[in-house]
XYZ file of C-alpha atoms in Angstrom:
717
model
C 132.835 103.160 105.677
C 131.465 99.627 105.410
C 129.649 100.111 108.722
C 128.053 103.350 107.477
C 127.010 101.624 104.244
C 125.366 98.809 106.209
C 123.542 101.356 108.352
C 122.277 103.173 105.266
C 121.124 99.875 103.762
C 119.340 99.061 107.020
C 117.555 102.414 106.981
C 116.567 101.898 103.359
C 115.181 98.468 104.172
C 113.159 99.961 107.026
C 111.746 102.672 104.733
C 108.225 101.551 103.696
C 107.098 101.260 100.100
C 105.033 104.241 98.927
C 102.268 104.592 96.373
C 101.951 107.131 93.572
C 100.664 109.751 96.061
C 103.618 109.323 98.454
C 101.692 107.431 101.166
C 103.217 104.411 102.872
C 101.817 100.964 102.044
C 101.414 98.445 104.816
C 103.760 95.459 104.439
C 100.903 92.933 104.286
C 99.336 94.804 101.349
C 102.430 95.375 99.188
C 101.841 92.301 97.026
C 98.207 93.238 96.383
C 99.177 96.832 95.584
C 101.680 95.659 92.985
C 98.931 93.643 91.318
C 96.744 96.773 91.035
C 99.568 99.155 90.082
C 99.136 98.764 86.330
C 95.348 99.014 86.726
C 95.769 102.316 88.580
C 97.992 103.685 85.820
C 95.506 102.730 83.108
C 92.597 104.205 85.073
C 94.540 107.426 85.692
C 95.333 107.797 81.995
C 91.688 107.183 81.117
C 90.499 109.708 83.712
C 92.978 112.318 82.535
C 91.787 111.916 78.957
C 88.101 112.166 79.933
C 88.645 115.268 82.047
C 90.705 116.864 79.287
C 87.935 116.287 76.751
C 85.320 117.548 79.226
C 87.215 120.748 80.003
C 88.059 121.498 76.371
C 84.495 120.839 75.241
C 82.768 123.008 77.836
C 85.420 125.723 77.792
C 83.644 127.089 74.694
C 80.476 127.781 76.688
C 82.510 129.436 79.441
C 84.815 131.447 77.209
C 86.366 134.559 78.636
C 89.414 136.589 77.656
C 92.513 136.109 79.745
C 91.490 132.654 80.995
C 93.050 129.323 80.185
C 90.991 126.553 78.636
C 90.254 124.731 81.897
C 89.724 127.637 84.312
C 86.373 128.894 82.938
C 84.846 125.426 83.420
C 86.144 125.255 86.986
C 84.758 128.755 87.444
C 81.322 127.521 86.391
C 81.579 124.488 88.672
C 82.587 126.655 91.600
C 79.723 129.042 90.988
C 77.251 126.152 91.029
C 78.753 124.756 94.234
C 78.721 128.174 95.893
C 74.965 127.816 96.299
C 75.718 125.318 99.070
C 77.814 127.792 101.009
C 76.067 128.791 104.192
C 76.379 132.515 103.941
C 75.341 133.305 107.444
C 75.527 130.039 109.351
C 78.968 128.606 108.809
C 80.697 131.566 110.459
C 78.136 132.362 113.101
C 79.048 132.232 116.787
C 82.662 131.258 116.039
C 84.861 133.095 118.529
C 88.263 133.362 116.956
C 89.868 135.902 119.268
C 89.849 135.757 123.023
C 88.703 139.359 123.082
C 85.426 138.341 121.447
C 86.070 139.052 117.777
C 84.628 136.606 115.294
C 84.971 135.819 111.641
C 82.923 138.184 109.458
C 80.414 136.725 107.076
C 81.525 136.004 103.545
C 78.987 138.364 102.050
C 80.185 141.127 104.396
C 83.839 140.675 103.479
C 85.509 143.648 101.880
C 86.435 143.214 98.216
C 89.627 145.150 98.753
C 92.802 143.208 98.239
C 91.382 140.881 95.613
C 93.915 139.619 93.139
C 93.602 140.130 89.411
C 92.725 136.452 88.881
C 89.909 136.611 91.435
C 88.505 139.739 89.817
C 88.656 138.162 86.363
C 86.997 135.025 87.708
C 84.125 137.069 89.103
C 83.800 138.796 85.738
C 83.743 135.372 84.093
C 81.003 134.170 86.417
C 78.973 137.302 85.812
C 79.273 136.897 82.045
C 78.339 133.220 82.139
C 75.380 133.544 84.439
C 74.146 136.957 83.312
C 70.387 137.018 83.343
C 70.055 134.110 85.752
C 70.379 136.035 89.015
C 66.665 135.881 89.645
C 66.754 132.074 89.781
C 69.858 131.547 91.929
C 67.834 130.932 95.033
C 66.124 127.917 93.498
C 68.113 124.700 93.168
C 66.139 123.477 90.200
C 66.692 126.728 88.355
C 70.409 126.494 89.075
C 70.584 123.018 87.632
C 68.649 124.227 84.604
C 71.456 126.595 83.589
C 74.062 123.961 84.496
C 73.120 121.376 81.862
C 76.267 119.258 82.159
C 75.946 118.506 85.867
C 75.082 114.854 85.188
C 78.143 114.538 82.983
C 80.257 116.067 85.727
C 78.721 113.723 88.292
C 79.592 110.740 86.108
C 83.160 111.982 85.808
C 83.420 112.456 89.573
C 82.125 108.926 90.212
C 84.854 107.714 87.872
C 87.454 109.689 89.822
C 89.100 113.089 89.494
C 92.379 113.304 87.609
C 95.407 113.462 89.847
C 96.688 116.688 88.300
C 93.301 118.438 88.636
C 92.245 117.107 92.035
C 93.410 120.140 94.027
C 91.658 122.701 91.813
C 88.523 120.591 91.451
C 88.231 120.060 95.203
C 88.548 123.796 95.773
C 85.793 124.374 93.219
C 83.547 121.739 94.852
C 84.024 123.262 98.307
C 83.697 126.848 97.113
C 86.915 128.034 98.707
C 86.895 131.456 97.081
C 83.315 132.126 98.162
C 84.148 131.237 101.761
C 87.503 132.950 101.882
C 87.894 136.192 103.805
C 90.917 138.265 102.984
C 93.624 138.591 105.659
C 91.616 136.534 108.163
C 93.989 133.583 108.080
C 96.989 135.885 108.475
C 95.344 137.485 111.507
C 94.851 134.074 113.099
C 98.507 133.263 112.557
C 99.540 136.630 113.964
C 97.427 136.000 117.073
C 99.041 132.594 117.475
C 102.533 134.067 117.207
C 101.688 136.775 119.731
C 100.125 134.204 122.052
C 103.259 132.076 122.069
C 105.244 134.987 123.512
C 102.626 135.736 126.158
C 100.773 133.800 128.822
C 98.166 131.958 126.774
C 95.251 130.059 128.235
C 95.566 126.445 129.336
C 93.266 125.325 126.541
C 95.435 126.791 123.810
C 98.572 125.411 125.432
C 96.947 121.964 125.548
C 95.967 122.172 121.873
C 99.408 123.413 120.915
C 101.054 120.547 122.800
C 98.767 117.966 121.205
C 99.367 119.400 117.737
C 103.125 119.122 118.232
C 102.712 115.477 119.237
C 100.614 114.658 116.184
C 102.781 116.456 113.612
C 105.162 113.557 113.104
C 102.329 111.023 113.335
C 100.613 112.587 110.343
C 101.657 110.666 107.234
C 105.152 109.952 108.625
C 107.893 110.190 106.058
C 105.720 111.708 103.338
C 108.085 113.574 101.011
C 105.680 116.414 100.098
C 104.032 117.279 103.417
C 105.189 120.543 105.006
C 105.004 120.098 108.788
C 105.299 123.828 109.466
C 102.284 124.536 107.263
C 100.381 121.733 108.993
C 101.163 123.230 112.409
C 100.025 126.706 111.357
C 96.836 125.400 109.775
C 95.758 123.317 112.792
C 96.496 126.061 115.317
C 94.700 128.604 113.136
C 91.590 126.418 113.015
C 91.724 125.898 116.791
C 91.586 129.664 117.190
C 88.937 129.989 114.510
C 86.579 127.526 116.201
C 87.373 127.108 119.918
C 84.209 125.016 120.430
C 85.930 122.275 118.434
C 89.546 123.233 118.995
C 91.696 120.341 117.932
C 91.118 116.596 117.834
C 93.150 113.871 116.203
C 91.307 113.210 112.901
C 91.797 116.862 111.955
C 95.537 116.460 111.427
C 94.925 113.864 108.706
C 92.261 116.038 107.035
C 94.590 119.038 107.065
C 97.562 116.994 105.862
C 95.596 115.594 102.921
C 94.334 119.047 101.938
C 97.831 120.533 102.138
C 99.058 117.953 99.646
C 96.662 119.152 96.928
C 96.188 122.891 97.518
C 97.891 125.989 99.015
C 97.994 126.498 102.754
C 95.333 129.221 103.111
C 92.944 127.453 100.720
C 93.479 124.259 102.711
C 92.430 126.167 105.843
C 89.124 127.224 104.283
C 88.579 123.703 102.961
C 89.138 122.323 106.470
C 86.695 124.886 107.871
C 84.092 123.733 105.330
C 84.542 120.033 106.069
C 84.436 120.300 109.867
C 82.012 123.200 110.312
C 79.648 122.393 107.430
C 79.798 118.848 106.096
C 80.548 117.292 109.512
C 79.004 119.872 111.792
C 78.778 118.795 115.483
C 80.885 115.730 114.696
C 83.936 116.868 116.624
C 82.369 119.006 119.329
C 82.460 117.956 122.954
C 79.102 116.160 122.841
C 79.616 114.670 119.350
C 75.848 114.757 118.929
C 75.657 114.326 115.160
C 78.202 111.549 115.299
C 76.077 109.632 117.813
C 72.994 110.279 115.704
C 74.724 108.924 112.599
C 75.689 105.818 114.553
C 72.038 105.082 115.234
C 71.108 105.923 111.635
C 73.736 103.540 110.280
C 72.596 100.836 112.684
C 69.035 101.137 111.404
C 70.206 101.068 107.777
C 72.260 97.967 108.534
C 69.313 96.184 110.135
C 67.140 97.152 107.227
C 69.569 96.025 104.513
C 71.563 93.212 106.206
C 69.368 91.683 108.935
C 71.159 88.307 109.006
C 74.561 89.927 109.330
C 73.388 92.202 112.135
C 71.809 89.286 113.982
C 75.076 87.399 113.697
C 77.011 90.410 114.989
C 74.547 90.743 117.866
C 75.082 87.079 118.646
C 78.839 87.662 118.728
C 78.366 90.780 120.845
C 79.642 93.168 118.159
C 77.830 96.457 118.079
C 77.379 98.239 114.774
C 78.800 101.540 116.153
C 82.053 99.733 116.852
C 82.352 99.073 113.132
C 81.420 102.484 111.766
C 83.174 104.610 114.421
C 86.665 104.731 112.804
C 85.147 105.049 109.320
C 82.904 107.993 110.154
C 85.373 109.907 112.327
C 88.335 109.643 109.944
C 86.341 109.607 106.661
C 88.098 106.317 105.851
C 91.608 107.770 106.141
C 94.063 105.096 107.374
C 91.353 102.429 107.085
C 91.199 102.020 103.284
C 93.924 102.155 100.614
C 94.632 105.702 99.489
C 93.334 105.222 95.978
C 89.934 104.289 97.453
C 90.081 107.100 100.033
C 90.683 109.766 97.386
C 87.905 108.402 95.184
C 85.492 108.563 98.143
C 86.587 112.125 98.949
C 85.996 113.116 95.317
C 82.334 112.111 95.563
C 81.882 113.365 99.134
C 83.175 116.875 98.372
C 81.196 116.993 95.135
C 77.925 116.131 96.914
C 78.686 118.353 99.896
C 77.087 116.058 102.487
C 77.626 112.773 104.304
C 75.630 110.550 101.953
C 78.760 109.016 100.427
C 79.963 108.195 103.931
C 76.935 105.961 104.567
C 76.939 104.482 101.081
C 80.592 103.510 101.314
C 80.143 101.942 104.747
C 77.152 99.937 103.470
C 79.125 98.949 100.350
C 81.931 97.597 102.529
C 79.421 95.565 104.550
C 77.908 94.205 101.341
C 81.323 93.237 99.981
C 82.593 91.606 103.157
C 79.362 90.658 104.942
C 79.349 87.028 103.708
C 82.845 86.584 105.138
C 81.909 88.150 108.481
C 79.028 85.691 108.942
C 81.548 82.844 109.120
C 83.311 84.313 112.168
C 82.676 82.846 115.607
C 84.262 85.457 117.837
C 83.789 89.201 118.307
C 87.494 89.961 118.164
C 87.916 87.866 115.020
C 85.005 89.644 113.357
C 86.369 93.143 114.044
C 89.936 92.200 113.116
C 88.808 90.467 109.928
C 86.702 93.438 108.849
C 89.579 95.849 109.460
C 91.924 93.633 107.452
C 89.472 93.251 104.583
C 88.744 96.981 104.491
C 92.485 97.743 104.426
C 92.876 95.535 101.344
C 90.097 97.206 99.306
C 92.364 98.195 96.425
C 89.611 97.890 93.830
C 88.441 101.474 94.260
C 86.255 101.388 91.144
C 84.240 98.454 92.440
C 83.846 100.090 95.850
C 82.654 103.448 94.450
C 80.374 101.757 91.910
C 78.816 99.575 94.606
C 78.350 102.579 96.884
C 76.894 104.932 94.265
C 74.767 102.482 92.283
C 73.907 99.835 94.866
C 72.538 102.207 97.496
C 70.671 104.855 95.541
C 67.881 104.657 98.125
C 70.217 106.168 100.711
C 69.654 109.850 99.990
C 70.238 112.993 101.976
C 66.486 113.365 102.556
C 66.228 109.866 103.994
C 69.232 110.412 106.211
C 67.775 113.672 107.510
C 64.532 111.881 108.287
C 66.332 109.174 110.240
C 68.447 111.770 112.033
C 65.350 113.637 113.147
C 64.003 110.329 114.397
C 67.005 109.500 116.582
C 68.249 112.960 117.552
C 65.836 113.275 120.475
C 67.186 110.147 122.165
C 70.755 111.352 121.737
C 69.912 114.773 123.153
C 68.151 113.126 126.089
C 71.227 111.005 126.699
C 73.437 114.111 126.611
C 71.136 115.918 129.020
C 71.206 113.020 131.460
C 74.967 112.932 131.300
C 75.123 116.699 131.842
C 72.852 116.426 134.883
C 75.218 113.872 136.412
C 72.770 111.018 136.230
C 73.696 107.347 136.106
C 75.673 106.701 132.970
C 75.418 103.147 131.678
C 78.695 101.294 131.416
C 77.509 99.685 128.215
C 79.361 101.543 125.475
C 76.206 101.735 123.391
C 74.869 104.461 125.621
C 71.331 105.272 126.696
C 70.339 106.395 123.215
C 71.339 103.067 121.685
C 69.566 101.174 124.497
C 66.340 103.135 123.984
C 66.618 102.533 120.250
C 66.911 98.778 120.857
C 63.948 98.879 123.237
C 61.795 100.737 120.690
C 62.514 98.009 118.126
C 61.531 95.217 120.639
C 64.984 93.683 120.782
C 65.833 91.097 123.415
C 63.718 88.454 125.105
C 63.302 90.157 128.439
C 59.695 90.109 129.668
C 57.986 93.178 130.962
C 58.374 91.984 134.547
C 62.118 91.386 134.109
C 64.603 93.977 135.193
C 66.753 95.770 132.511
C 70.091 94.264 131.672
C 71.870 97.444 132.659
C 71.623 96.410 136.317
C 74.249 93.767 135.809
C 76.318 96.040 133.608
C 76.385 98.483 136.513
C 77.875 95.858 138.778
C 74.716 94.823 140.679
C 75.924 91.319 141.489
C 74.083 91.305 144.819
C 70.727 91.388 143.062
C 71.775 88.472 140.895
C 72.592 86.502 144.056
C 69.237 87.468 145.576
C 67.472 86.196 142.460
C 69.352 82.913 142.757
C 68.516 82.608 146.480
C 64.846 83.297 145.762
C 64.868 80.525 143.172
C 66.509 78.142 145.661
C 63.874 78.984 148.259
C 61.166 78.378 145.691
C 62.582 74.954 144.772
C 62.936 74.099 148.485
C 59.335 74.996 149.147
C 58.219 72.967 146.159
C 60.072 69.945 147.502
C 59.194 70.376 151.184
C 55.536 71.284 150.942
C 52.979 68.825 149.875
C 51.151 69.388 146.706
C 48.676 72.117 147.521
C 45.956 73.669 145.546
C 46.476 73.948 141.798
C 46.186 77.747 141.592
C 49.067 78.224 144.071
C 51.294 75.840 142.114
C 50.442 77.599 138.834
C 51.357 80.968 140.317
C 54.633 79.575 141.575
C 55.403 78.085 138.149
C 54.706 81.449 136.490
C 56.883 83.229 138.982
C 59.626 80.669 138.447
C 59.424 81.255 134.669
C 59.842 84.955 135.236
C 62.833 84.372 137.470
C 64.329 81.902 135.007
C 63.966 84.374 132.141
C 65.547 87.039 134.278
C 68.481 84.799 135.127
C 68.981 83.787 131.515
C 68.952 87.379 130.388
C 71.376 88.347 133.119
C 73.594 85.451 132.110
C 73.512 86.633 128.501
C 74.380 90.132 129.663
C 77.256 88.731 131.694
C 78.506 86.824 128.652
C 78.276 89.951 126.556
C 80.108 91.897 129.215
C 82.800 89.228 129.337
C 83.160 89.430 125.577
C 83.350 93.194 125.791
C 86.016 92.905 128.444
C 87.861 90.434 126.252
C 87.649 92.829 123.325
C 88.843 95.634 125.571
C 91.687 93.444 126.738
C 92.611 92.736 123.118
C 92.590 96.459 122.414
C 94.752 97.060 125.473
C 97.174 94.385 124.296
C 97.250 96.022 120.875
C 97.843 99.364 122.538
C 100.661 97.845 124.568
C 102.091 96.398 121.377
C 101.844 99.803 119.801
C 103.625 101.305 122.778
C 106.329 98.637 122.608
C 106.659 99.276 118.901
C 106.837 102.993 119.563
C 109.473 102.359 122.214
C 111.434 100.207 119.780
C 111.099 102.884 117.134
C 112.322 105.479 119.605
C 115.191 103.171 120.536
C 116.021 102.721 116.861
C 115.848 106.465 116.396
C 118.253 106.898 119.311
C 120.527 104.282 117.803
C 120.315 106.085 114.490
C 121.194 109.323 116.272
C 124.127 107.550 117.944
C 125.201 106.167 114.583
C 124.979 109.622 113.094
C 127.025 110.954 115.994
C 129.576 108.156 115.607
C 129.691 108.833 111.894
C 130.192 112.518 112.582
C 132.960 111.715 115.085
C 134.569 109.379 112.593
C 134.376 112.034 109.943
C 135.971 114.481 112.367
C 138.744 111.983 113.116
C 139.267 111.384 109.431
C 139.331 115.118 108.866
C 141.910 115.531 111.662
C 144.011 112.702 110.250
C 143.713 114.238 106.826
C 144.847 117.587 108.198
C 147.822 115.919 109.917
C 148.679 114.131 106.699
C 148.457 117.391 104.819
C 150.798 119.057 107.357
C 153.248 116.164 107.065
C 153.105 116.332 103.287
C 153.740 120.061 103.439
C 156.749 119.498 105.685
C 158.126 116.844 103.342
C 157.544 119.114 100.394
C 159.317 121.946 102.182
C 162.294 119.664 102.903
C 162.349 118.457 99.332
C 162.194 122.037 98.090
C 165.027 123.016 100.441
C 167.167 120.092 99.284
C 166.293 120.906 95.733
C 167.388 124.500 96.295
C 170.697 123.273 97.776
C 171.199 120.904 94.863
C 170.364 123.671 92.451
C 172.868 125.986 94.112
C 175.547 123.261 93.974
C 174.717 122.608 90.350
C 174.997 126.297 89.607
C 178.345 126.483 91.401
C 179.599 123.448 89.516
C 178.406 124.980 86.291
C 180.178 128.200 87.193
C 183.386 126.281 87.997
C 183.054 124.287 84.804
C 182.478 127.485 82.850
C 185.541 129.041 84.505
C 187.603 125.944 83.692
C 186.319 125.981 80.140
C 187.221 129.655 79.943
C 190.693 128.945 81.325
C 191.140 126.098 78.843
C 190.017 128.389 76.072
C 192.488 131.045 77.188
C 195.285 128.461 77.440
C 194.345 127.151 74.030
C 194.539 130.631 72.645
C 197.918 131.167 74.336
C 199.090 127.807 73.072
C 198.035 128.726 69.556
C 199.791 132.054 69.891
C 202.916 130.264 71.173
C 202.782 127.816 68.309
C 202.465 130.752 65.946
C 205.467 132.330 67.606
C 207.377 129.054 67.372
C 206.497 128.788 63.714
C 207.747 132.315 63.169
C 210.843 131.538 65.204
C 211.455 128.436 63.139
C 211.219 130.542 60.051
C 213.649 132.925 61.622
C 215.857 130.011 62.575
C 215.842 128.822 59.015
C 216.693 132.285 57.899
C 219.350 132.469 60.597
C 220.746 129.117 59.498
C 220.809 130.261 55.951
C 222.447 133.460 57.062
C 224.804 131.477 59.254
C 225.778 129.254 56.417
C 226.281 132.271 54.271
C 228.286 133.821 57.012
C 230.336 130.663 57.393
C 230.994 130.647 53.748
C 231.853 134.277 53.931
C 234.178 133.770 56.860
C 235.791 130.807 55.277
C 236.447 132.997 52.305
C 237.719 135.688 54.592
C 239.955 133.228 56.359
C 241.397 132.158 53.202
C 241.911 135.767 52.298
C 243.515 136.503 55.615
C 245.780 133.644 55.311
C 247.195 135.283 52.313
C 250.177 137.619 52.903
C 248.377 140.594 51.487
C 245.874 140.909 54.375
C 246.791 143.578 56.939
C 247.184 142.807 60.769
C 244.633 145.362 61.898
C 241.750 143.167 61.143
C 242.845 140.381 63.456
C 240.162 140.986 66.188
C 237.297 140.845 63.785
C 237.718 137.232 62.808
C 237.778 136.241 66.492
C 234.473 137.859 67.207
C 232.929 136.307 64.120
C 234.339 132.944 65.111
C 232.538 133.203 68.511
C 229.243 133.997 66.795
C 229.726 131.145 64.430
C 230.389 128.700 67.252
C 227.204 129.840 69.054
C 225.068 129.448 65.930
C 226.453 126.009 65.223
C 225.839 124.920 68.818
C 222.253 126.213 68.818
C 221.512 124.419 65.522
C 222.807 121.159 66.906
C 220.653 121.575 70.017
C 217.572 122.336 67.919
C 218.118 119.243 65.810
C 218.446 117.114 68.930
C 215.273 118.560 70.516
C 212.955 117.713 67.602
C 212.991 113.931 67.951
C 212.616 114.130 71.785
C 208.867 113.567 72.445
C 208.941 114.117 76.158
C 210.571 117.431 75.766
C 207.963 118.303 73.154
C 205.165 117.360 75.572
C 206.683 119.529 78.262
C 206.853 122.325 75.870
C 203.208 121.867 74.953
C 202.219 121.820 78.582
C 204.340 124.927 79.219
C 204.225 126.818 75.982
C 204.783 130.125 77.653
C 208.049 128.988 79.249
C 209.344 127.570 75.973
C 208.398 130.726 74.205
C 210.202 132.860 76.743
C 213.350 130.716 76.546
C 213.247 130.806 72.781
C 212.792 134.531 72.762
C 215.651 135.018 75.206
C 217.940 132.778 73.179
C 217.052 134.548 70.000
C 217.582 137.938 71.595
C 220.962 136.838 72.960
C 221.937 135.478 69.577
C 220.983 138.691 67.900
C 222.862 140.733 70.457
C 225.953 138.660 69.897
């Protein structure tokens, strides 16, 4: 038991600390999180109060029977956000069934099967916006009949209340406008049917990858349903095979499942990937590459010194923004900051907040990055600083107020500017042309060339030659320079024009060599960074192996605990059997003892009965003796009277007048008199004899019989 308790304590110590949303906190950030915990609680209470006042105040303008106080306001918000729903574009050319079926447009969806709440909500929207249908196509007209949009925007920048976040996000995205009845169920049915049949290799690959990533998605979160996550990801893979499944999607889906129902989370995921981040997760990742170039230009425009320092260290801007843009800051920032960013991003319905937040992070931590002297240190330091951004209010305020110039229109303009280079790069890759080994890509290289970066002269060869492994050309350049120096030393000083030409040529060669050296240094730094990443990956693998080993040990401990429990159960059963046997023996002995006791009681009762009977007989005998004594007294008195009578008779007989015929009678009377006198003497002698009295008491029946016989004989005589 002590061993099991120690194992449970060990498991509890290994369990990470979690925040108010159930997400694990990294060990190095626990102390900082505890410092902000009270601040988070106060901010949450303040947000809840503001949202409550907002909903109660505007519920009067959105009043409808059968609705709660908050739902009409959310209905109005959702109706305003529905104008952003791409009625015909977001579902176009999305093959969801291998047979060629595709998702029908939202406006073509059948209204059959709508719930009562959905019908009432549509009635509410119609009542609120009655008379405004003619202006719904114009954004300005929509904002004109939505007068509290600025107030809502201010509330969103301050954060959405935790209890309302799921409903508010659904309203921002316009889930009900995008939702098509029974479509999600059909996708799940197709997936279930496909599992029992021979599915394509692509779907099997996606299904295998989804199974791998299920446990990696917010591991240990108490509220995440892994089965729902599996169904949602596989359903989206079937909905949009051009994207299928890639790793950031599992975190998006997991976060959405924590705040809304499964089917609504599916439509929210469709909106985020197919609308807000369209072409971000496709095979070419065109929009993602375009946004990299856009962010690089914004960085050079806003933070030129920082970018120059990063260039000097060999750190490319896309390296910094890649994990931020692909994951939308999930697993890179604390969760309080991530949710605040998602609040604004879903409210705006575009990627503006993505750029503003990235620029805000560079503004907050740029002065610290300038002090770094190594590329690896710069990237590691930025990741560490971003992971400790617990002041979500400062981050959102800096992003929303400090970069107001970064608008959707400006971003679209910059995207149009750089999209051609990215498309050209994709075309060259598709044609099988030479792909540069520099991770920036051709598009980034052309962008640098357009902005006159680098000190390479027009005659110099591009740096990519060295990056492609053209060391032979570098050696030829060095040999040409050696030949030039040899000729300068061997030949006499010739004409001035020839020497000037040679000096110019030598300058060109020297510039080329310096640039190639710089490229080699950059490549070495890139290799070093790659090596660091590989080491980190190896460490991750070792950690994963250790975790797997610990899991196996935990399984073994569970098995040992189960075996021990089985042994204890078997021992307990044996003990119970032994106790039952002992109890049976005790009961048997008790029965024997009880029978003996009953027999003894019966014998004692019989003896008591016999004693009682003897006592009764003794009492009867004593009564008889008493009667006999009375008789004896009477007999004595009679005997004395008789003696007196006989003595009188004797005297009379002795007289001469008595006749001789009566001679026999005195003899017989004399015999009776002698017997009576003898018996009286014996009776007088027997009274003082105690032993004889005891014998008589012990044998009262015998004494009685003797007495009776004596009395009878005396009477007969």
